[in-house]
Coordinates of C-alpha atoms in Angstrom, one line a residue:
X1 CA 0.0 -0.2 0.1
X2 CA 2.9 2.6 0.5
X3 CA 4.1 1.6 -2.8
X4 CA 0.7 3.0 -4.6
X5 CA 0.4 6.0 -2.3
X6 CA 4.2 6.8 -3.1
X7 CA 3.5 6.8 -6.8
X8 CA 0.2 8.7 -6.6
X9 CA 2.0 11.3 -5.0
X10 CA 4.8 11.4 -7.5
X11 CA 2.2 11.5 -10.2
X12 CA 0.9 14.7 -8.6
X13 CA 3.8 16.2 -8.5
X14 CA 4.5 15.9 -12.1
X15 CA 1.3 17.6 -13.8
X16 CA 2.5 20.6 -12.4
X17 CA 4.1 22.6 -15.3
X18 CA 7.6 23.1 -14.9
X19 CA 8.2 25.7 -17.6
X20 CA 5.8 28.4 -18.0
X21 CA 5.3 30.7 -21.3
X22 CA 5.2 34.4 -20.2
X23 CA 3.7 36.9 -22.8
X24 CA 5.5 40.0 -22.8
X25 CA 3.1 42.8 -21.5
X26 CA 3.7 45.7 -24.4
X27 CA 4.3 44.7 -27.8
X28 CA 7.4 45.3 -29.5
X29 CA 8.6 48.3 -31.3
X30 CA 9.7 47.6 -34.8
X31 CA 8.3 45.1 -37.3
X32 CA 11.2 43.0 -37.8
X33 CA 10.9 42.0 -33.9
X34 CA 7.4 40.7 -34.2
X35 CA 8.7 37.7 -36.2
X36 CA 11.4 36.7 -33.7
X37 CA 8.7 37.0 -31.4
X38 CA 6.3 34.3 -33.3
X39 CA 9.0 32.0 -33.6
X40 CA 10.2 32.3 -29.9
X41 CA 6.7 31.4 -28.7
X42 CA 6.3 28.5 -31.1
X43 CA 9.7 27.0 -30.1
X44 CA 8.5 27.4 -26.4
X45 CA 5.1 25.3 -27.1
X46 CA 6.7 22.6 -28.9
X47 CA 9.7 22.4 -26.1
X48 CA 6.8 22.4 -23.2
X49 CA 4.7 19.7 -24.9
X50 CA 7.9 17.4 -25.4
X51 CA 8.7 17.9 -21.8
X52 CA 5.0 17.3 -20.9
X53 CA 5.1 14.2 -23.2
X54 CA 7.9 12.9 -21.5
X55 CA 7.3 13.3 -17.9
X56 CA 4.0 11.7 -18.7
X57 CA 6.0 8.8 -20.3
X58 CA 8.4 8.6 -17.2
X59 CA 5.6 8.7 -14.9
X60 CA 3.5 6.0 -17.0
X61 CA 6.6 3.5 -17.0
X62 CA 7.3 4.1 -13.2
X63 CA 3.5 3.4 -12.5
X64 CA 3.8 -0.1 -14.7
X65 CA 7.1 -0.8 -12.8
X66 CA 6.0 0.2 -9.5
X67 CA 2.2 -2.1 -10.5
X68 CA 4.3 -4.9 -11.4
X69 CA 6.6 -4.7 -8.4
X70 CA 3.5 -5.1 -6.2
X71 CA 2.3 -7.8 -8.3
X72 CA 5.4 -9.6 -7.7
X73 CA 5.2 -8.7 -4.3
X74 CA 1.7 -9.7 -3.9
X75 CA 2.4 -13.2 -5.8
X76 CA 4.9 -14.2 -3.4
X77 CA 3.1 -13.3 -0.7
X78 CA 0.3 -15.6 -1.9
X79 CA 2.5 -18.3 -2.8
X80 CA 4.0 -18.2 0.8
X81 CA 0.6 -17.8 2.1
X82 CA -0.7 -21.1 0.6
X83 CA 2.2 -23.2 1.2
X84 CA 1.6 -22.4 4.6
X85 CA -1.9 -23.4 4.4
X86 CA -0.5 -26.6 2.4
X87 CA 1.6 -27.4 5.4
X88 CA -1.1 -26.3 8.1
X89 CA -3.4 -29.2 6.0
X90 CA -0.9 -31.5 6.0
X91 CA -0.5 -31.0 9.8
X92 CA -3.9 -31.3 10.6
X93 CA -4.4 -34.4 8.4
X94 CA -1.7 -35.8 10.6
X95 CA -3.0 -35.0 13.6
X96 CA -6.1 -36.1 12.7
X97 CA -4.8 -39.7 12.2
X98 CA -3.0 -39.5 15.5
X99 CA -6.6 -39.1 17.0
X100 CA -8.1 -41.5 15.1
X101 CA -5.4 -44.2 15.9
X102 CA -5.7 -43.1 19.9
X103 CA -9.2 -43.3 19.9
X104 CA -9.1 -46.9 18.1
X105 CA -6.4 -47.6 20.6
X106 CA -8.7 -46.5 23.4
X107 CA -11.5 -48.7 22.2
X108 CA -9.7 -51.7 22.1
X109 CA -7.6 -51.2 25.3
X110 CA -11.2 -50.5 27.1
X111 CA -12.5 -53.6 25.3
X112 CA -9.6 -55.6 26.3
X113 CA -10.1 -54.4 30.0
X114 CA -13.7 -55.5 30.2
X115 CA -13.3 -58.6 28.6
X116 CA -10.4 -59.0 31.1
X117 CA -12.4 -57.9 33.9
X118 CA -15.2 -60.5 33.1
X119 CA -12.9 -63.4 32.9
X120 CA -11.7 -62.4 36.1
X121 CA -15.5 -62.2 37.5
X122 CA -16.2 -65.6 35.9
X123 CA -12.8 -67.4 37.5
X124 CA -13.7 -65.6 40.9
X125 CA -16.9 -67.2 40.5
X126 CA -15.9 -70.8 39.3
X127 CA -13.0 -70.7 42.3
X128 CA -15.9 -69.6 45.0
X129 CA -18.6 -72.3 43.7
X130 CA -15.6 -74.9 43.8
X131 CA -14.1 -73.5 47.4
X132 CA -17.9 -74.0 48.5
X133 CA -18.1 -77.2 46.9
X134 CA -15.2 -78.4 49.2
X135 CA -15.9 -76.9 51.9
X136 CA -18.9 -78.7 52.0
X137 CA -17.2 -81.8 51.4
X138 CA -15.1 -81.4 54.1
X139 CA -17.7 -80.5 56.8
X140 CA -19.6 -83.6 55.8
X141 CA -16.0 -85.3 56.0
X142 CA -15.3 -83.8 59.3
X143 CA -19.1 -84.9 60.5
X144 CA -18.4 -88.1 59.5
X145 CA -15.0 -88.9 61.3
X146 CA -16.5 -87.3 64.2
X147 CA -18.7 -89.8 64.1
X148 CA -16.4 -92.6 63.7
X149 CA -13.6 -91.5 66.1
X150 CA -16.9 -91.2 69.1
X151 CA -17.8 -95.1 67.9
X152 CA -14.3 -96.0 68.0
X153 CA -13.7 -94.5 71.5
X154 CA -16.5 -96.2 72.6
X155 CA -15.5 -99.7 71.6
X156 CA -11.8 -99.0 72.5
X157 CA -12.5 -98.1 76.5
X158 CA -15.2 -100.8 76.7
X159 CA -12.8 -103.2 75.5
X160 CA -10.1 -104.6 78.6
X161 CA -8.1 -107.7 78.9
X162 CA -10.4 -109.1 81.5
X163 CA -13.8 -108.5 79.3
X164 CA -13.1 -107.5 75.7
X165 CA -15.8 -106.2 73.9
X166 CA -17.4 -108.3 71.7
X167 CA -18.5 -106.0 68.8
X168 CA -14.4 -104.9 68.5
X169 CA -13.5 -108.7 68.5
X170 CA -16.2 -110.4 67.0
X171 CA -13.8 -113.8 67.0
X172 CA -14.7 -114.2 70.7
X173 CA -18.4 -114.5 69.7
X174 CA -20.0 -117.6 70.4
X175 CA -21.0 -119.7 67.2
X176 CA -24.8 -119.4 68.4
X177 CA -24.6 -115.6 68.4
X178 CA -21.6 -114.8 65.5
X179 CA -23.9 -115.5 62.6
X180 CA -22.8 -114.2 59.0
X181 CA -23.0 -110.3 59.1
X182 CA -25.0 -109.0 55.8
X183 CA -23.5 -105.7 54.8
X184 CA -20.1 -103.7 54.2
X185 CA -18.2 -103.1 57.0
X186 CA -15.3 -101.0 55.5
X187 CA -12.9 -99.0 57.6
X188 CA -9.7 -98.9 55.6
X189 CA -7.5 -101.7 57.0
X190 CA -10.3 -103.1 59.8
X191 CA -11.6 -106.4 58.3
X192 CA -13.8 -106.9 61.4
X193 CA -17.1 -105.2 60.9
X194 CA -16.6 -102.1 63.3
X195 CA -20.2 -100.7 63.5
X196 CA -21.4 -97.7 65.1
X197 CA -21.3 -98.7 69.0
X198 CA -22.5 -95.3 70.3
X199 CA -26.3 -96.3 70.9
X200 CA -25.0 -100.0 71.7
X201 CA -25.0 -101.2 75.3
X202 CA -23.4 -105.0 74.9
X203 CA -23.2 -107.2 78.4
X204 CA -19.8 -109.0 78.2
X205 CA -20.1 -112.6 78.8
X206 CA -17.7 -114.1 81.9
X207 CA -14.4 -115.0 80.5
X208 CA -12.3 -117.7 81.9
X209 CA -9.5 -116.7 84.0
X210 CA -6.2 -117.5 83.2
X211 CA -3.0 -116.9 84.8
X212 CA -0.4 -114.4 83.3
X213 CA 3.1 -113.2 83.8
X214 CA 4.6 -109.9 82.4
X215 CA 7.9 -110.6 80.7
X216 CA 10.2 -107.7 81.7
X217 CA 12.1 -107.2 78.5
X218 CA 8.7 -107.3 76.2
X219 CA 6.9 -105.1 78.9
X220 CA 10.4 -102.4 78.8
X221 CA 10.2 -102.5 74.9
X222 CA 6.4 -101.7 74.9
X223 CA 7.0 -99.0 77.8
X224 CA 9.7 -97.3 76.0
X225 CA 7.7 -97.2 72.4
X226 CA 4.6 -95.5 74.3
X227 CA 6.9 -92.8 75.9
X228 CA 6.9 -91.8 72.2
X229 CA 4.1 -93.9 70.2
X230 CA 5.2 -94.3 66.3
X231 CA 4.8 -96.4 63.5
X232 CA 8.1 -97.0 62.5
X233 CA 9.0 -100.5 62.5
X234 CA 12.6 -99.6 63.2
X235 CA 12.2 -99.1 66.9
X236 CA 12.8 -102.3 69.3
X237 CA 9.2 -102.9 70.2
X238 CA 7.7 -103.1 66.2
X239 CA 11.0 -104.6 65.0
X240 CA 10.2 -108.0 67.4
X241 CA 6.5 -108.1 66.6
X242 CA 7.0 -107.7 62.7
X243 CA 10.1 -110.3 62.7
X244 CA 7.9 -112.8 65.1
X245 CA 3.9 -112.1 64.0
X246 CA 3.3 -109.7 61.2
X247 CA 6.2 -111.1 59.0
X248 CA 4.9 -114.7 59.5
X249 CA 1.3 -114.3 59.5
X250 CA 1.2 -112.1 56.1
X251 CA 3.7 -114.6 54.2
X252 CA 1.5 -116.1 51.8
X253 CA 2.2 -118.6 48.7
X254 CA 1.8 -115.9 46.1
X255 CA 4.8 -113.5 47.4
X256 CA 4.0 -110.7 45.4
X257 CA 0.4 -110.6 46.1
X258 CA 2.0 -111.0 49.7
X259 CA 4.1 -108.1 49.5
X260 CA 1.1 -105.8 48.4
X261 CA -1.3 -107.0 50.9
X262 CA 1.9 -106.2 53.8
X263 CA 2.4 -102.5 52.1
X264 CA -1.9 -101.9 52.0
X265 CA -2.1 -103.2 56.0
X266 CA 0.5 -101.0 56.7
X267 CA -0.5 -97.5 54.8
X268 CA -4.3 -98.5 56.2
X269 CA -5.4 -98.9 52.7
X270 CA -7.1 -102.4 52.9
X271 CA -10.8 -103.3 52.4
X272 CA -12.0 -106.7 53.3
X273 CA -15.6 -107.4 52.1
X274 CA -18.1 -110.1 51.5
X275 CA -18.1 -111.4 48.5
X276 CA -21.6 -111.5 47.7
X277 CA -22.3 -108.1 48.4
X278 CA -23.5 -106.8 44.8
X279 CA -25.6 -103.9 45.7
X280 CA -23.7 -102.3 47.7
X281 CA -23.0 -98.4 46.6
X282 CA -19.6 -98.3 47.8
X283 CA -18.4 -101.7 45.9
X284 CA -16.2 -100.6 43.0
X285 CA -16.6 -103.5 40.2
X286 CA -13.4 -104.4 38.8
X287 CA -12.9 -105.9 35.0
X288 CA -10.0 -107.9 36.9
X289 CA -10.5 -110.2 39.6
X290 CA -7.9 -112.8 40.9
X291 CA -8.8 -115.9 42.2
X292 CA -12.4 -117.0 42.3
X293 CA -15.2 -118.3 45.0
X294 CA -14.0 -121.5 44.2
X295 CA -9.9 -120.7 44.6
X296 CA -8.2 -118.2 46.8
X297 CA -6.1 -115.7 45.4
X298 CA -3.1 -115.6 48.0
X299 CA -2.6 -119.3 48.8
X300 CA -3.8 -120.2 45.2
X301 CA -5.3 -123.6 46.7
X302 CA -8.8 -124.6 46.0
X303 CA -10.8 -123.2 48.7
X304 CA -14.4 -121.8 49.4
X305 CA -14.0 -118.0 49.6
X306 CA -16.5 -116.0 51.4
X307 CA -14.6 -112.4 51.4
X308 CA -12.8 -110.6 48.7
X309 CA -10.2 -107.6 49.0
X310 CA -9.4 -104.4 47.3
X311 CA -5.6 -102.8 47.5
X312 CA -6.4 -99.1 48.1
X313 CA -8.5 -97.6 45.0
X314 CA -7.0 -100.0 42.2
X315 CA -10.6 -101.4 41.6
X316 CA -8.7 -105.2 41.5
X317 CA -10.6 -107.8 43.8
X318 CA -8.7 -110.9 45.1
X319 CA -10.9 -113.6 46.7
X320 CA -9.6 -114.8 49.9
X321 CA -10.2 -118.2 51.7
X322 CA -11.0 -117.9 55.2
X323 CA -7.9 -119.0 56.7
X324 CA -6.4 -116.1 55.1
X325 CA -8.7 -113.6 55.7
X326 CA -8.1 -114.7 59.8
X327 CA -4.9 -114.2 59.2
X328 CA -5.0 -110.9 57.7
X329 CA -7.8 -109.4 60.3
X330 CA -6.0 -110.4 62.9
X331 CA -2.7 -108.2 61.5
X332 CA -5.6 -105.4 61.0
X333 CA -6.6 -105.7 64.5
X334 CA -3.3 -105.2 65.9
X335 CA -2.4 -102.6 63.4
X336 CA -5.8 -100.5 64.3
X337 CA -5.1 -100.8 68.3
X338 CA -1.5 -99.6 68.1
X339 CA -2.7 -96.6 65.8
X340 CA -5.6 -95.9 68.8
X341 CA -2.5 -95.6 71.1
X342 CA -0.8 -93.7 69.0
X343 CA -3.6 -91.3 68.6
X344 CA -4.3 -91.0 72.4
X345 CA -7.6 -92.8 72.0
X346 CA -7.2 -95.6 74.4
X347 CA -7.4 -94.3 78.1
X348 CA -6.1 -97.3 80.3
X349 CA -3.0 -98.2 82.5
X350 CA 0.2 -98.7 80.7
X351 CA 0.0 -102.5 81.9
X352 CA -3.8 -102.9 80.5
X353 CA -2.9 -101.9 77.2
X354 CA 0.4 -104.4 76.9
X355 CA -1.8 -106.9 77.8
X356 CA -4.1 -106.4 75.1
X357 CA -1.0 -106.1 72.6
X358 CA -0.1 -109.3 73.9
X359 CA -3.7 -110.8 73.1
X360 CA -3.5 -109.5 69.7
X361 CA 0.0 -110.9 69.2
X362 CA -1.6 -114.4 70.2
X363 CA -4.7 -113.5 68.0
X364 CA -1.8 -113.5 64.9
X365 CA 0.2 -116.6 66.0
X366 CA -3.2 -118.6 66.2
X367 CA -3.9 -117.8 62.7
X368 CA -0.2 -118.3 61.3
X369 CA -0.8 -121.5 62.5
X370 CA -4.5 -122.1 60.8
X371 CA -6.7 -121.5 63.8
X372 CA -9.9 -119.3 63.4
X373 CA -13.1 -118.9 64.0
X374 CA -16.0 -120.8 62.2
X375 CA -17.6 -117.8 61.5
X376 CA -14.9 -116.8 59.4

């Protein structure tokens, strides 16, 4: 805009006449001077016109030049503005893409967070349901174990050497009262049917008195074991019983199966049940049964087998004869009693517990020699 103002100012200044034409006030005297004056006027007019034309041409040329320069300047400014707009458009486009990318990532992150939260909630609900189920099962098992402990305490406390409990030791029952027990008396290694005796009041029958004398060595070993009861057979008390009673009593013709039976008795995972019990809910039907109703799996001899055993949860049953059952039962009764002592369930004098252990050892010896009750 300053260039246009300067051009207008120069144009106005140039329009004013630089050389004036002065006429004489008085006419010249003489005829000779008149022609000269006319010539001079004609020459001055021509000179003035030429000067004016020259000034006009210069003014026009300068005006055109100014206009061209202004146009070039404006074009440059316009070009710069267009470049800046293009750069700003590119920057806006880049920022728009960045914003779209951020919005997409935010949506994906939000979706993944919601999905992870739902997954965690589902897993928590599943774990809670499983924990509640385990809690209910554990409470049921605790109630069952408490009932069993109560019954076993009643059985053990009411059994003494002078008046043994007939329910705890069925081999002492008379043949007329023994009878065949129907049902499944499963309590791990205890083959004798230990049923709940909390509500039973068994009147012990009178037994014949016999003379007894404590062996000092055996009693000392039992006392030492009683101070710190354990099922480790490396102690002198159990080592002697393993060598003299348990080992020979569980030594059958089938050595491999005999070893499995001994391990199951020690681990309290042996089950004995009547062979005819097919409708009991806890019995697992196995596809492989060793022996049979007419053949003992432990002795390999043809015998009438009224019972069968299962080792742990293998599901395989082995038929056993009455003699083999008596031997296994005697060993199981011994282990059951010393487990009760270890768990603190027997509240008797040390000497009474010693004589009960000796009686169980005698049962193992008699069973090893082939003696067993007729109800077996």
